[in-house]
Amino acid sequence: MGQRHDVVIETLFRRLETIILMDSEAVCCETMDDDSEGWEEWEEKEDLEKQHCLFCECLFDTAEAVFKHCGSEHDFNLEGFVRENGIGFYDYIKMINYIRKRAPRPEELKCEVASRPWDSEEFLFPAQVNDGLLQYDVESLLEHLEACGTDGKMETAEEKVTRAEEKLSSAMSDLERLRIVVHDLLNTPEPSVDVASLRPSEDEAYFDSYAQLSIHEVMLKDRVRTQSYQDFIYKNEHLFKDKVVLDVGCGSGILSLFAAQAGARHVFAVEQADVVHWTRETVRENGFEDKITIIHGRIEDVDLPMDKVDLIVSEWMGYFLLFESMLDSVFTARDCWLKPGGAVYPDSCALWLVGIGNPAGHEAEIDFWNDVYGFRMSSLRRAAAIEGRVEMVNPTHILSQPVLVKRIDCCTDTVRDLDFVTNFSLHITRSAQLTDLCAYFEVYFEANCEHTVLLSTAPDKPPTHWKQTIFIWEQPFDVTAGEEICGSLACCKQAQDPRALAVTITLGSKQQTFLLQ
């Protein structure tokens, strides 16, 4: 791991651990002393270097002095800026690093705030070593506002304790999330991790899951899935007639059988899972043993008995389109075995996002943890919110237009293109409480086709075994019809398991990271 990654992790961990210690101290103080007016100031144990102003070359001993100077000399009130624009922990770190690296003028920063120009993983990396502004507890700037209710009255001691406990639980969960997600992200080697880098022994669990008959039964009984491939192959026989076809991850062998039936000269069907033994028997039973060759192994490791193939076909899609990272294997097969001018099918695909309003679902999945047989389980609530879920979405819960977040060309894109960040604008179609975001995908059979085929997993289309992927906001928020909400979606493989994904979604001022694993 590089030195700059070490600095990021150290800075973020030190910041969170400081918050945790402050919150722990606050809980103790509020419990022991009902008359306490606030938290004791946390004193840094390390001697920091002098701190640069955000907008000029002036140096100061403390972060507070920097902020005071920015307000008096540059007309930039950090407290007001943070409060008015909903800037939290992660946004604050990115914003400081953005200012250090891009050097916008204060008036430019005020104009740019709506577009969140610092909303990139690039700005998690400190621009200055030992930057005290990054370790400053920005949330303490707003402490006096949180201490007052909407009627301006000061909190009772009991209310202070409750709030302090909630902040402590939140900070503890943030630290755990940081360990799982940020540390994992920053330790991802270059180039991006892909399944080709796994040793067969490291991939056993994945292929063992496909050795069970039940999973193939589910896929074959998914008529939308299987019939889409059948329609594409049988209604475009000109693509297969007398061609050599490679079926990547053939499973039960159904696509190989379709291709042979459509007139392929020969089909090489590659499968690592032990279902391959049943597939061989199926090929023999249907009289295609002279046309279909079953190869037991990973596509990354096998040798085909010929130099190149004319066409690659594969049903590689996972939940959220990219879960399980089987598209990596298709790209490996394409780059190793496909003739120049050959084709891959499906030839393209798209990932879509739509807003969902489902308060009852949120209550059942997230708010449930607020009262479990009389006990609060806040840490489990936050853990539940991190998980991406695979569910069928009721189309009546949709409250926005769908927005495209990723398009993939299976013939030209590379593994590196599958880790991505996309900015988008979500157009709200009805006023409601936005509780979830729903992701679904479409794949297209179009290139050189006489009969094009679309396979869609959208909520308003016939159901498939992929269902939809749901990302539940821990804190729902109200939206208004006609509103445009700017956001972004970042997707990357997890370093410890490149078949699993980490998805970070920003919507307006809110940001949440989800895990698919």
Short mmCIF file of C-alpha atoms in Angstrom, two decimals:
data_model
loop_
_atom_site.label_atom_id
_atom_site.label_comp_id
_atom_site.label_asym_id
_atom_site.label_seq_id
_atom_site.Cartn_x
_atom_site.Cartn_y
_atom_site.Cartn_z
CA MET A 1 0.00 0.00 0.00
CA GLY A 2 1.31 3.45 -0.97
CA GLN A 3 2.32 6.15 1.50
CA ARG A 4 -0.52 8.45 0.46
CA HIS A 5 -3.03 5.66 1.23
CA ASP A 6 -1.49 5.31 4.68
CA VAL A 7 -1.96 9.03 5.26
CA VAL A 8 -5.63 8.90 4.25
CA ILE A 9 -6.43 5.99 6.52
CA GLU A 10 -4.49 7.49 9.42
CA THR A 11 -6.24 10.85 9.02
CA LEU A 12 -9.73 9.38 8.80
CA PHE A 13 -9.22 6.91 11.65
CA ARG A 14 -7.70 9.60 13.90
CA ARG A 15 -10.65 11.89 13.11
CA LEU A 16 -13.24 9.20 13.91
CA GLU A 17 -11.45 7.99 17.00
CA THR A 18 -11.33 11.58 18.25
CA ILE A 19 -15.09 11.86 17.78
CA ILE A 20 -15.63 8.55 19.60
CA LEU A 21 -13.51 9.66 22.54
CA MET A 22 -15.31 12.99 22.68
CA ASP A 23 -18.71 11.30 22.51
CA SER A 24 -17.73 8.75 25.18
CA GLU A 25 -16.60 11.59 27.42
CA ALA A 26 -19.84 13.42 26.71
CA VAL A 27 -21.98 10.45 27.74
CA CYS A 28 -20.06 10.12 31.00
CA CYS A 29 -20.18 13.86 31.72
CA GLU A 30 -23.91 14.16 31.00
CA THR A 31 -24.67 11.14 33.17
CA MET A 32 -22.56 12.31 36.09
CA ASP A 33 -23.43 16.00 36.02
CA ASP A 34 -26.92 17.18 35.12
CA ASP A 35 -25.75 20.79 35.09
CA SER A 36 -23.08 20.22 32.46
CA GLU A 37 -23.33 22.80 29.69
CA GLY A 38 -21.38 20.88 27.03
CA TRP A 39 -18.50 18.63 26.28
CA GLU A 40 -15.00 19.17 27.48
CA GLU A 41 -12.73 20.44 24.74
CA TRP A 42 -10.64 17.67 23.25
CA GLU A 43 -6.97 18.46 23.29
CA GLU A 44 -4.76 16.97 20.59
CA LYS A 45 -1.86 14.96 21.93
CA GLU A 46 0.28 15.69 18.92
CA ASP A 47 2.00 18.96 18.13
CA LEU A 48 0.71 20.04 14.73
CA GLU A 49 2.55 22.19 12.26
CA LYS A 50 1.32 25.72 11.66
CA GLN A 51 -1.83 25.75 9.59
CA HIS A 52 -2.20 27.51 6.26
CA CYS A 53 -5.17 29.68 5.51
CA LEU A 54 -7.54 28.11 2.97
CA PHE A 55 -7.26 31.05 0.59
CA CYS A 56 -3.88 32.72 1.15
CA GLU A 57 -0.36 32.01 2.46
CA CYS A 58 -0.96 33.16 6.05
CA LEU A 59 0.01 30.71 8.81
CA PHE A 60 -1.75 30.14 12.13
CA ASP A 61 -1.28 28.05 15.24
CA THR A 62 -4.77 26.53 15.31
CA ALA A 63 -7.60 25.59 13.01
CA GLU A 64 -9.87 27.99 14.88
CA ALA A 65 -7.51 30.86 14.04
CA VAL A 66 -7.61 29.85 10.37
CA PHE A 67 -11.41 29.91 10.37
CA LYS A 68 -11.52 33.28 12.09
CA HIS A 69 -9.08 34.71 9.55
CA CYS A 70 -11.12 33.29 6.66
CA GLY A 71 -14.21 35.02 7.98
CA SER A 72 -12.62 38.42 8.58
CA GLU A 73 -10.24 38.61 5.60
CA HIS A 74 -11.92 36.49 2.93
CA ASP A 75 -15.62 36.83 3.83
CA PHE A 76 -15.89 33.05 4.16
CA ASN A 77 -17.78 31.95 7.28
CA LEU A 78 -17.06 28.23 7.60
CA GLU A 79 -19.69 27.71 10.30
CA GLY A 80 -22.42 29.22 8.14
CA PHE A 81 -21.17 27.45 5.02
CA VAL A 82 -21.22 24.02 6.71
CA ARG A 83 -24.61 24.57 8.35
CA GLU A 84 -26.38 26.00 5.29
CA ASN A 85 -25.13 23.31 2.90
CA GLY A 86 -25.45 20.22 5.09
CA ILE A 87 -21.75 19.38 4.99
CA GLY A 88 -20.94 16.39 7.18
CA PHE A 89 -17.83 14.47 8.15
CA TYR A 90 -16.81 13.00 4.77
CA ASP A 91 -17.87 16.08 2.79
CA TYR A 92 -15.86 18.31 5.11
CA ILE A 93 -12.65 16.30 4.58
CA LYS A 94 -13.14 16.27 0.81
CA MET A 95 -13.98 19.98 0.75
CA ILE A 96 -10.82 20.99 2.66
CA ASN A 97 -8.65 18.87 0.35
CA TYR A 98 -10.47 20.25 -2.70
CA ILE A 99 -9.74 23.83 -1.60
CA ARG A 100 -6.09 22.95 -0.94
CA LYS A 101 -5.66 21.29 -4.34
CA ARG A 102 -7.84 23.42 -6.63
CA ALA A 103 -7.45 26.81 -4.87
CA PRO A 104 -10.90 28.26 -5.69
CA ARG A 105 -11.64 31.80 -4.55
CA PRO A 106 -14.22 32.08 -1.73
CA GLU A 107 -16.84 33.51 -4.06
CA GLU A 108 -16.25 30.66 -6.53
CA LEU A 109 -16.66 28.09 -3.78
CA LYS A 110 -20.00 29.59 -2.78
CA CYS A 111 -21.22 29.39 -6.37
CA GLU A 112 -19.98 25.83 -6.85
CA VAL A 113 -21.46 24.33 -3.68
CA ALA A 114 -24.64 23.07 -5.36
CA SER A 115 -22.60 20.82 -7.68
CA ARG A 116 -20.35 19.53 -4.84
CA PRO A 117 -17.12 19.75 -6.92
CA TRP A 118 -15.22 18.00 -4.11
CA ASP A 119 -17.45 14.90 -4.35
CA SER A 120 -14.71 12.56 -5.59
CA GLU A 121 -12.59 9.89 -3.91
CA GLU A 122 -9.59 11.91 -5.16
CA PHE A 123 -10.22 14.44 -2.41
CA LEU A 124 -9.99 11.89 0.40
CA PHE A 125 -6.21 12.14 -0.06
CA PRO A 126 -4.70 14.99 2.02
CA ALA A 127 -3.19 17.83 0.04
CA GLN A 128 -0.93 18.75 2.98
CA VAL A 129 0.82 16.46 5.41
CA ASN A 130 -0.44 16.76 9.00
CA ASP A 131 -3.19 19.19 8.02
CA GLY A 132 -4.83 20.20 11.30
CA LEU A 133 -7.97 21.34 9.51
CA LEU A 134 -8.68 17.72 8.55
CA GLN A 135 -8.56 16.66 12.20
CA TYR A 136 -10.82 19.47 13.35
CA ASP A 137 -14.24 18.36 14.64
CA VAL A 138 -16.41 20.37 12.28
CA GLU A 139 -19.52 19.00 13.95
CA SER A 140 -18.56 20.89 17.12
CA LEU A 141 -19.12 24.11 15.18
CA LEU A 142 -22.81 23.27 15.19
CA GLU A 143 -23.00 21.88 18.72
CA HIS A 144 -24.78 24.90 20.13
CA LEU A 145 -27.49 24.57 17.48
CA GLU A 146 -28.07 20.88 18.22
CA ALA A 147 -28.31 21.67 21.94
CA CYS A 148 -31.42 23.76 21.33
CA GLY A 149 -34.78 22.46 20.19
CA THR A 150 -36.89 24.09 17.52
CA ASP A 151 -38.52 26.27 20.18
CA GLY A 152 -35.14 27.59 21.32
CA LYS A 153 -35.28 25.88 24.72
CA MET A 154 -32.21 24.12 26.06
CA GLU A 155 -32.26 20.34 26.26
CA THR A 156 -32.89 18.57 29.52
CA ALA A 157 -30.10 16.44 30.99
CA GLU A 158 -31.91 13.28 29.85
CA GLU A 159 -32.20 14.63 26.31
CA LYS A 160 -28.49 15.50 26.32
CA VAL A 161 -27.58 11.97 27.38
CA THR A 162 -29.77 10.47 24.67
CA ARG A 163 -28.26 12.72 22.01
CA ALA A 164 -24.74 11.98 23.20
CA GLU A 165 -25.40 8.23 23.11
CA GLU A 166 -26.80 8.51 19.58
CA LYS A 167 -23.71 10.43 18.43
CA LEU A 168 -21.43 7.86 20.04
CA SER A 169 -23.26 5.00 18.35
CA SER A 170 -23.11 6.85 15.04
CA ALA A 171 -19.38 7.49 15.37
CA MET A 172 -18.67 3.87 16.33
CA SER A 173 -20.62 2.67 13.30
CA ASP A 174 -18.80 5.17 11.10
CA LEU A 175 -15.48 3.79 12.29
CA GLU A 176 -16.54 0.23 11.53
CA ARG A 177 -17.86 1.27 8.14
CA LEU A 178 -14.59 3.03 7.47
CA ARG A 179 -12.64 -0.11 8.31
CA ILE A 180 -14.82 -2.20 5.99
CA VAL A 181 -15.22 0.19 3.07
CA VAL A 182 -12.62 2.96 2.97
CA HIS A 183 -9.68 0.86 4.14
CA ASP A 184 -10.71 -1.80 1.65
CA LEU A 185 -11.03 0.75 -1.14
CA LEU A 186 -7.70 2.40 -0.46
CA ASN A 187 -5.93 -0.96 -0.30
CA THR A 188 -7.21 -1.97 -3.72
CA PRO A 189 -4.09 -2.58 -5.83
CA GLU A 190 -3.48 -1.05 -9.23
CA PRO A 191 -4.60 -2.11 -11.71
CA SER A 192 -8.08 -2.78 -10.36
CA VAL A 193 -8.61 -6.23 -8.86
CA ASP A 194 -10.32 -8.70 -11.19
CA VAL A 195 -11.27 -12.35 -10.89
CA ALA A 196 -8.44 -13.41 -13.20
CA SER A 197 -6.06 -12.58 -10.34
CA LEU A 198 -7.70 -15.19 -8.08
CA ARG A 199 -6.13 -18.59 -7.64
CA PRO A 200 -8.59 -21.46 -8.26
CA SER A 201 -8.49 -22.31 -4.56
CA GLU A 202 -9.57 -18.73 -3.72
CA ASP A 203 -12.59 -19.04 -6.02
CA GLU A 204 -13.90 -22.39 -4.77
CA ALA A 205 -16.81 -20.98 -2.78
CA TYR A 206 -18.17 -19.15 -5.83
CA PHE A 207 -18.09 -22.19 -8.10
CA ASP A 208 -19.32 -24.52 -5.36
CA SER A 209 -22.49 -22.45 -5.17
CA TYR A 210 -23.13 -23.25 -8.85
CA ALA A 211 -22.65 -26.97 -8.32
CA GLN A 212 -26.13 -27.16 -6.79
CA LEU A 213 -28.97 -28.19 -9.07
CA SER A 214 -31.39 -25.78 -7.41
CA ILE A 215 -29.70 -22.63 -8.72
CA HIS A 216 -29.79 -23.90 -12.32
CA GLU A 217 -33.43 -24.87 -11.90
CA VAL A 218 -34.22 -21.31 -10.81
CA MET A 219 -32.41 -19.84 -13.83
CA LEU A 220 -33.96 -22.24 -16.35
CA LYS A 221 -37.46 -21.60 -14.95
CA ASP A 222 -36.88 -17.84 -15.36
CA ARG A 223 -38.68 -17.62 -18.69
CA VAL A 224 -37.80 -13.96 -19.27
CA ARG A 225 -34.10 -14.80 -18.98
CA THR A 226 -34.01 -18.09 -20.88
CA GLN A 227 -36.51 -17.20 -23.58
CA SER A 228 -34.68 -13.94 -24.31
CA TYR A 229 -31.55 -15.93 -25.18
CA GLN A 230 -33.59 -18.47 -27.13
CA ASP A 231 -35.30 -15.73 -29.15
CA PHE A 232 -31.99 -14.03 -29.88
CA ILE A 233 -30.33 -17.24 -31.09
CA TYR A 234 -33.23 -18.82 -32.99
CA LYS A 235 -34.35 -15.57 -34.65
CA ASN A 236 -30.77 -14.66 -35.69
CA GLU A 237 -29.57 -18.00 -37.06
CA HIS A 238 -27.42 -16.17 -39.61
CA LEU A 239 -25.07 -15.21 -36.76
CA PHE A 240 -24.56 -18.87 -35.76
CA LYS A 241 -24.74 -20.78 -39.03
CA ASP A 242 -21.41 -22.64 -39.51
CA LYS A 243 -19.73 -20.52 -36.81
CA VAL A 244 -17.49 -21.59 -33.93
CA VAL A 245 -19.09 -20.44 -30.67
CA LEU A 246 -17.68 -20.10 -27.15
CA ASP A 247 -20.15 -20.36 -24.26
CA VAL A 248 -18.51 -18.82 -21.16
CA GLY A 249 -19.85 -20.28 -17.91
CA CYS A 250 -22.20 -22.69 -19.67
CA GLY A 251 -23.86 -24.03 -16.51
CA SER A 252 -26.63 -26.44 -17.54
CA GLY A 253 -25.58 -26.01 -21.19
CA ILE A 254 -28.82 -24.48 -22.40
CA LEU A 255 -27.17 -21.71 -24.45
CA SER A 256 -24.81 -24.22 -26.07
CA LEU A 257 -27.79 -26.37 -27.02
CA PHE A 258 -29.56 -23.35 -28.50
CA ALA A 259 -26.44 -22.44 -30.53
CA ALA A 260 -25.95 -25.99 -31.82
CA GLN A 261 -29.63 -26.20 -32.75
CA ALA A 262 -29.28 -22.89 -34.64
CA GLY A 263 -26.57 -24.35 -36.89
CA ALA A 264 -23.26 -23.58 -35.17
CA ARG A 265 -20.38 -25.59 -36.62
CA HIS A 266 -19.03 -26.23 -33.13
CA VAL A 267 -19.62 -24.95 -29.60
CA PHE A 268 -17.00 -24.93 -26.84
CA ALA A 269 -18.80 -24.82 -23.49
CA VAL A 270 -16.57 -23.86 -20.55
CA GLU A 271 -17.65 -24.36 -16.93
CA GLN A 272 -15.69 -24.67 -13.69
CA ALA A 273 -18.56 -25.76 -11.40
CA ASP A 274 -19.22 -29.47 -10.97
CA VAL A 275 -22.59 -29.11 -12.69
CA VAL A 276 -20.48 -29.73 -15.80
CA HIS A 277 -20.83 -33.51 -15.31
CA TRP A 278 -24.60 -33.29 -15.68
CA THR A 279 -24.13 -30.97 -18.67
CA ARG A 280 -22.06 -33.59 -20.50
CA GLU A 281 -24.85 -36.12 -20.03
CA THR A 282 -27.41 -33.62 -21.28
CA VAL A 283 -25.38 -32.98 -24.44
CA ARG A 284 -25.14 -36.72 -25.12
CA GLU A 285 -28.81 -37.28 -24.37
CA ASN A 286 -29.78 -34.72 -27.03
CA GLY A 287 -27.34 -36.01 -29.66
CA PHE A 288 -24.99 -33.03 -29.79
CA GLU A 289 -21.79 -34.68 -28.53
CA ASP A 290 -20.18 -34.13 -31.97
CA LYS A 291 -21.07 -30.43 -31.99
CA ILE A 292 -20.60 -29.40 -28.36
CA THR A 293 -17.34 -29.86 -26.46
CA ILE A 294 -17.59 -29.47 -22.70
CA ILE A 295 -14.44 -28.10 -21.03
CA HIS A 296 -14.18 -28.34 -17.25
CA GLY A 297 -12.24 -25.36 -15.88
CA ARG A 298 -12.12 -21.59 -15.51
CA ILE A 299 -12.00 -19.64 -18.76
CA GLU A 300 -8.94 -17.86 -17.33
CA ASP A 301 -7.06 -21.19 -17.11
CA VAL A 302 -8.25 -23.42 -19.98
CA ASP A 303 -6.78 -23.94 -23.45
CA LEU A 304 -9.19 -24.28 -26.35
CA PRO A 305 -8.36 -26.85 -29.03
CA MET A 306 -8.39 -24.09 -31.67
CA ASP A 307 -6.91 -20.63 -32.02
CA LYS A 308 -9.97 -18.39 -32.24
CA VAL A 309 -13.77 -18.43 -32.16
CA ASP A 310 -16.28 -16.46 -34.22
CA LEU A 311 -18.71 -15.61 -31.47
CA ILE A 312 -18.99 -15.56 -27.67
CA VAL A 313 -22.28 -16.01 -25.86
CA SER A 314 -22.70 -15.91 -22.09
CA GLU A 315 -25.32 -15.36 -19.42
CA TRP A 316 -23.01 -13.55 -17.02
CA MET A 317 -25.28 -11.01 -15.32
CA GLY A 318 -25.51 -10.89 -11.53
CA TYR A 319 -27.57 -8.88 -9.10
CA PHE A 320 -27.01 -5.17 -9.72
CA LEU A 321 -25.71 -6.37 -13.11
CA LEU A 322 -22.08 -6.61 -11.94
CA PHE A 323 -22.30 -8.66 -8.73
CA GLU A 324 -20.08 -11.80 -8.94
CA SER A 325 -17.91 -10.08 -11.59
CA MET A 326 -18.47 -12.75 -14.22
CA LEU A 327 -18.20 -10.09 -16.92
CA ASP A 328 -14.47 -10.05 -16.11
CA SER A 329 -14.31 -13.63 -17.37
CA VAL A 330 -16.20 -12.76 -20.54
CA PHE A 331 -13.72 -9.97 -21.25
CA THR A 332 -10.84 -12.40 -20.65
CA ALA A 333 -12.39 -14.85 -23.13
CA ARG A 334 -12.96 -12.08 -25.67
CA ASP A 335 -9.38 -10.81 -25.47
CA CYS A 336 -7.87 -14.31 -25.66
CA TRP A 337 -10.12 -16.24 -28.03
CA LEU A 338 -12.30 -13.98 -30.19
CA LYS A 339 -11.39 -13.45 -33.85
CA PRO A 340 -10.96 -9.88 -35.12
CA GLY A 341 -14.42 -8.77 -36.18
CA GLY A 342 -16.05 -11.40 -33.96
CA ALA A 343 -18.99 -10.62 -31.68
CA VAL A 344 -19.96 -10.94 -28.02
CA TYR A 345 -23.61 -11.39 -26.96
CA PRO A 346 -25.28 -9.72 -25.28
CA ASP A 347 -23.36 -6.91 -26.97
CA SER A 348 -24.29 -4.12 -24.54
CA CYS A 349 -26.07 -3.50 -21.26
CA ALA A 350 -27.24 -0.65 -19.04
CA LEU A 351 -27.70 -0.05 -15.31
CA TRP A 352 -30.56 2.20 -14.21
CA LEU A 353 -31.52 3.86 -10.93
CA VAL A 354 -34.97 5.02 -9.79
CA GLY A 355 -36.26 6.61 -6.57
CA ILE A 356 -38.62 4.65 -4.32
CA GLY A 357 -41.07 5.73 -1.64
CA ASN A 358 -41.88 2.80 0.63
CA PRO A 359 -42.25 3.92 4.29
CA ALA A 360 -43.74 0.57 5.34
CA GLY A 361 -40.73 -1.29 3.94
CA HIS A 362 -38.33 1.11 5.65
CA GLU A 363 -40.11 0.58 8.96
CA ALA A 364 -39.90 -3.20 8.57
CA GLU A 365 -36.26 -3.35 7.47
CA ILE A 366 -34.59 -0.42 9.29
CA ASP A 367 -36.82 1.05 12.01
CA PHE A 368 -37.44 -2.48 13.32
CA TRP A 369 -34.09 -2.24 15.11
CA ASN A 370 -35.23 0.77 17.17
CA ASP A 371 -37.32 -1.47 19.41
CA VAL A 372 -36.51 -5.18 19.44
CA TYR A 373 -38.57 -6.70 22.24
CA GLY A 374 -38.04 -3.52 24.23
CA PHE A 375 -34.34 -3.08 23.42
CA ARG A 376 -32.63 -0.56 21.13
CA MET A 377 -30.18 -2.04 18.62
CA SER A 378 -28.80 1.06 16.88
CA SER A 379 -25.59 -0.59 15.69
CA LEU A 380 -27.60 -3.36 13.99
CA ARG A 381 -29.86 -0.74 12.45
CA ARG A 382 -26.87 0.93 10.84
CA ALA A 383 -25.46 -2.43 9.75
CA ALA A 384 -28.82 -3.26 8.15
CA ALA A 385 -28.75 0.03 6.23
CA ILE A 386 -25.36 -0.81 4.72
CA GLU A 387 -26.61 -3.99 3.05
CA GLY A 388 -27.81 -3.88 -0.53
CA ARG A 389 -30.97 -6.00 -0.79
CA VAL A 390 -32.41 -8.07 -3.62
CA GLU A 391 -36.18 -7.72 -3.68
CA MET A 392 -39.15 -7.30 -6.00
CA VAL A 393 -40.17 -3.62 -6.11
CA ASN A 394 -43.79 -2.64 -6.35
CA PRO A 395 -44.02 -0.29 -9.39
CA THR A 396 -46.52 1.90 -7.50
CA HIS A 397 -43.68 2.87 -5.10
CA ILE A 398 -41.66 4.50 -7.89
CA LEU A 399 -41.43 8.27 -7.46
CA SER A 400 -38.87 9.37 -10.05
CA GLN A 401 -37.96 8.92 -13.67
CA PRO A 402 -35.28 6.24 -14.23
CA VAL A 403 -31.77 7.57 -14.70
CA LEU A 404 -28.93 5.81 -16.52
CA VAL A 405 -25.86 5.32 -14.31
CA LYS A 406 -23.73 2.96 -16.44
CA ARG A 407 -23.67 1.68 -20.02
CA ILE A 408 -21.29 -1.13 -20.97
CA ASP A 409 -20.15 -2.15 -24.45
CA CYS A 410 -19.29 -5.84 -24.09
CA CYS A 411 -17.26 -5.77 -27.30
CA THR A 412 -14.90 -2.93 -26.42
CA ASP A 413 -14.97 -2.08 -22.70
CA THR A 414 -12.37 -3.47 -20.30
CA VAL A 415 -12.29 -4.73 -16.71
CA ARG A 416 -11.08 -1.30 -15.56
CA ASP A 417 -14.31 0.24 -16.91
CA LEU A 418 -16.33 -1.83 -14.44
CA ASP A 419 -15.14 0.26 -11.47
CA PHE A 420 -16.78 3.62 -12.10
CA VAL A 421 -18.19 6.88 -10.75
CA THR A 422 -21.22 8.43 -12.47
CA ASN A 423 -22.94 11.76 -11.80
CA PHE A 424 -26.67 11.94 -12.40
CA SER A 425 -29.79 14.04 -11.84
CA LEU A 426 -32.88 12.34 -10.42
CA HIS A 427 -36.16 13.88 -11.63
CA ILE A 428 -38.89 13.44 -9.00
CA THR A 429 -42.34 12.67 -10.45
CA ARG A 430 -44.47 12.77 -7.29
CA SER A 431 -44.21 14.27 -3.82
CA ALA A 432 -43.49 11.68 -1.13
CA GLN A 433 -40.84 10.47 1.27
CA LEU A 434 -37.88 8.97 -0.59
CA THR A 435 -36.86 5.85 1.35
CA ASP A 436 -34.88 3.77 -1.16
CA LEU A 437 -33.11 3.77 -4.47
CA CYS A 438 -33.80 0.85 -6.78
CA ALA A 439 -31.25 -0.40 -9.32
CA TYR A 440 -32.17 -2.59 -12.27
CA PHE A 441 -30.49 -3.52 -15.53
CA GLU A 442 -31.19 -4.19 -19.17
CA VAL A 443 -29.12 -6.19 -21.67
CA TYR A 444 -29.33 -5.80 -25.43
CA PHE A 445 -28.88 -8.21 -28.33
CA GLU A 446 -28.59 -5.77 -31.23
CA ALA A 447 -25.30 -5.84 -33.19
CA ASN A 448 -25.87 -7.31 -36.67
CA CYS A 449 -29.18 -8.76 -35.53
CA GLU A 450 -32.16 -9.15 -37.85
CA HIS A 451 -34.33 -9.49 -34.74
CA THR A 452 -33.18 -7.45 -31.74
CA VAL A 453 -33.96 -8.60 -28.20
CA LEU A 454 -34.17 -6.63 -24.95
CA LEU A 455 -33.93 -8.39 -21.59
CA SER A 456 -35.14 -6.02 -18.86
CA THR A 457 -35.29 -6.43 -15.07
CA ALA A 458 -37.22 -3.18 -14.50
CA PRO A 459 -39.87 -3.18 -11.75
CA ASP A 460 -42.67 -2.58 -14.27
CA LYS A 461 -41.58 -5.49 -16.50
CA PRO A 462 -42.27 -9.24 -16.05
CA PRO A 463 -40.34 -10.51 -13.00
CA THR A 464 -36.98 -12.31 -13.25
CA HIS A 465 -34.84 -14.20 -10.73
CA TRP A 466 -32.58 -11.11 -10.58
CA LYS A 467 -35.49 -9.07 -9.12
CA GLN A 468 -34.14 -5.56 -8.33
CA THR A 469 -31.40 -4.30 -6.02
CA ILE A 470 -32.59 -2.00 -3.24
CA PHE A 471 -30.45 0.57 -1.43
CA ILE A 472 -32.31 1.76 1.68
CA TRP A 473 -31.53 5.22 3.04
CA GLU A 474 -30.97 5.06 6.76
CA GLN A 475 -32.69 8.45 7.08
CA PRO A 476 -35.48 8.96 4.47
CA PHE A 477 -36.28 12.48 3.32
CA ASP A 478 -39.14 14.32 1.64
CA VAL A 479 -39.06 15.09 -2.08
CA THR A 480 -41.34 17.23 -4.24
CA ALA A 481 -42.75 16.53 -7.70
CA GLY A 482 -40.70 18.31 -10.35
CA GLU A 483 -37.61 18.48 -8.15
CA GLU A 484 -34.21 17.64 -9.66
CA ILE A 485 -31.77 16.08 -7.20
CA CYS A 486 -28.11 15.88 -8.20
CA GLY A 487 -26.26 12.76 -7.17
CA SER A 488 -23.52 10.29 -7.96
CA LEU A 489 -22.94 6.55 -7.81
CA ALA A 490 -19.51 4.99 -7.30
CA CYS A 491 -19.09 1.25 -7.76
CA CYS A 492 -15.95 -0.80 -7.13
CA LYS A 493 -14.96 -4.37 -6.36
CA GLN A 494 -14.01 -5.19 -2.79
CA ALA A 495 -10.30 -5.92 -2.50
CA GLN A 496 -10.71 -8.97 -0.26
CA ASP A 497 -13.36 -10.42 -2.62
CA PRO A 498 -13.44 -9.10 -6.20
CA ARG A 499 -16.77 -10.84 -6.77
CA ALA A 500 -18.34 -8.54 -4.14
CA LEU A 501 -19.08 -4.84 -4.61
CA ALA A 502 -19.03 -1.59 -2.63
CA VAL A 503 -21.51 1.01 -3.89
CA THR A 504 -21.44 4.60 -2.62
CA ILE A 505 -24.43 6.76 -3.51
CA THR A 506 -24.67 10.50 -3.01
CA LEU A 507 -28.04 12.20 -3.35
CA GLY A 508 -28.15 15.90 -2.63
CA SER A 509 -26.37 16.38 0.70
CA LYS A 510 -26.76 12.74 1.73
CA GLN A 511 -24.23 9.98 1.15
CA GLN A 512 -24.32 6.29 2.06
CA THR A 513 -22.13 3.29 1.23
CA PHE A 514 -23.69 -0.11 0.61
CA LEU A 515 -22.13 -3.57 0.36
CA LEU A 516 -23.17 -6.36 -1.99
CA GLN A 517 -21.51 -9.57 -0.83
#
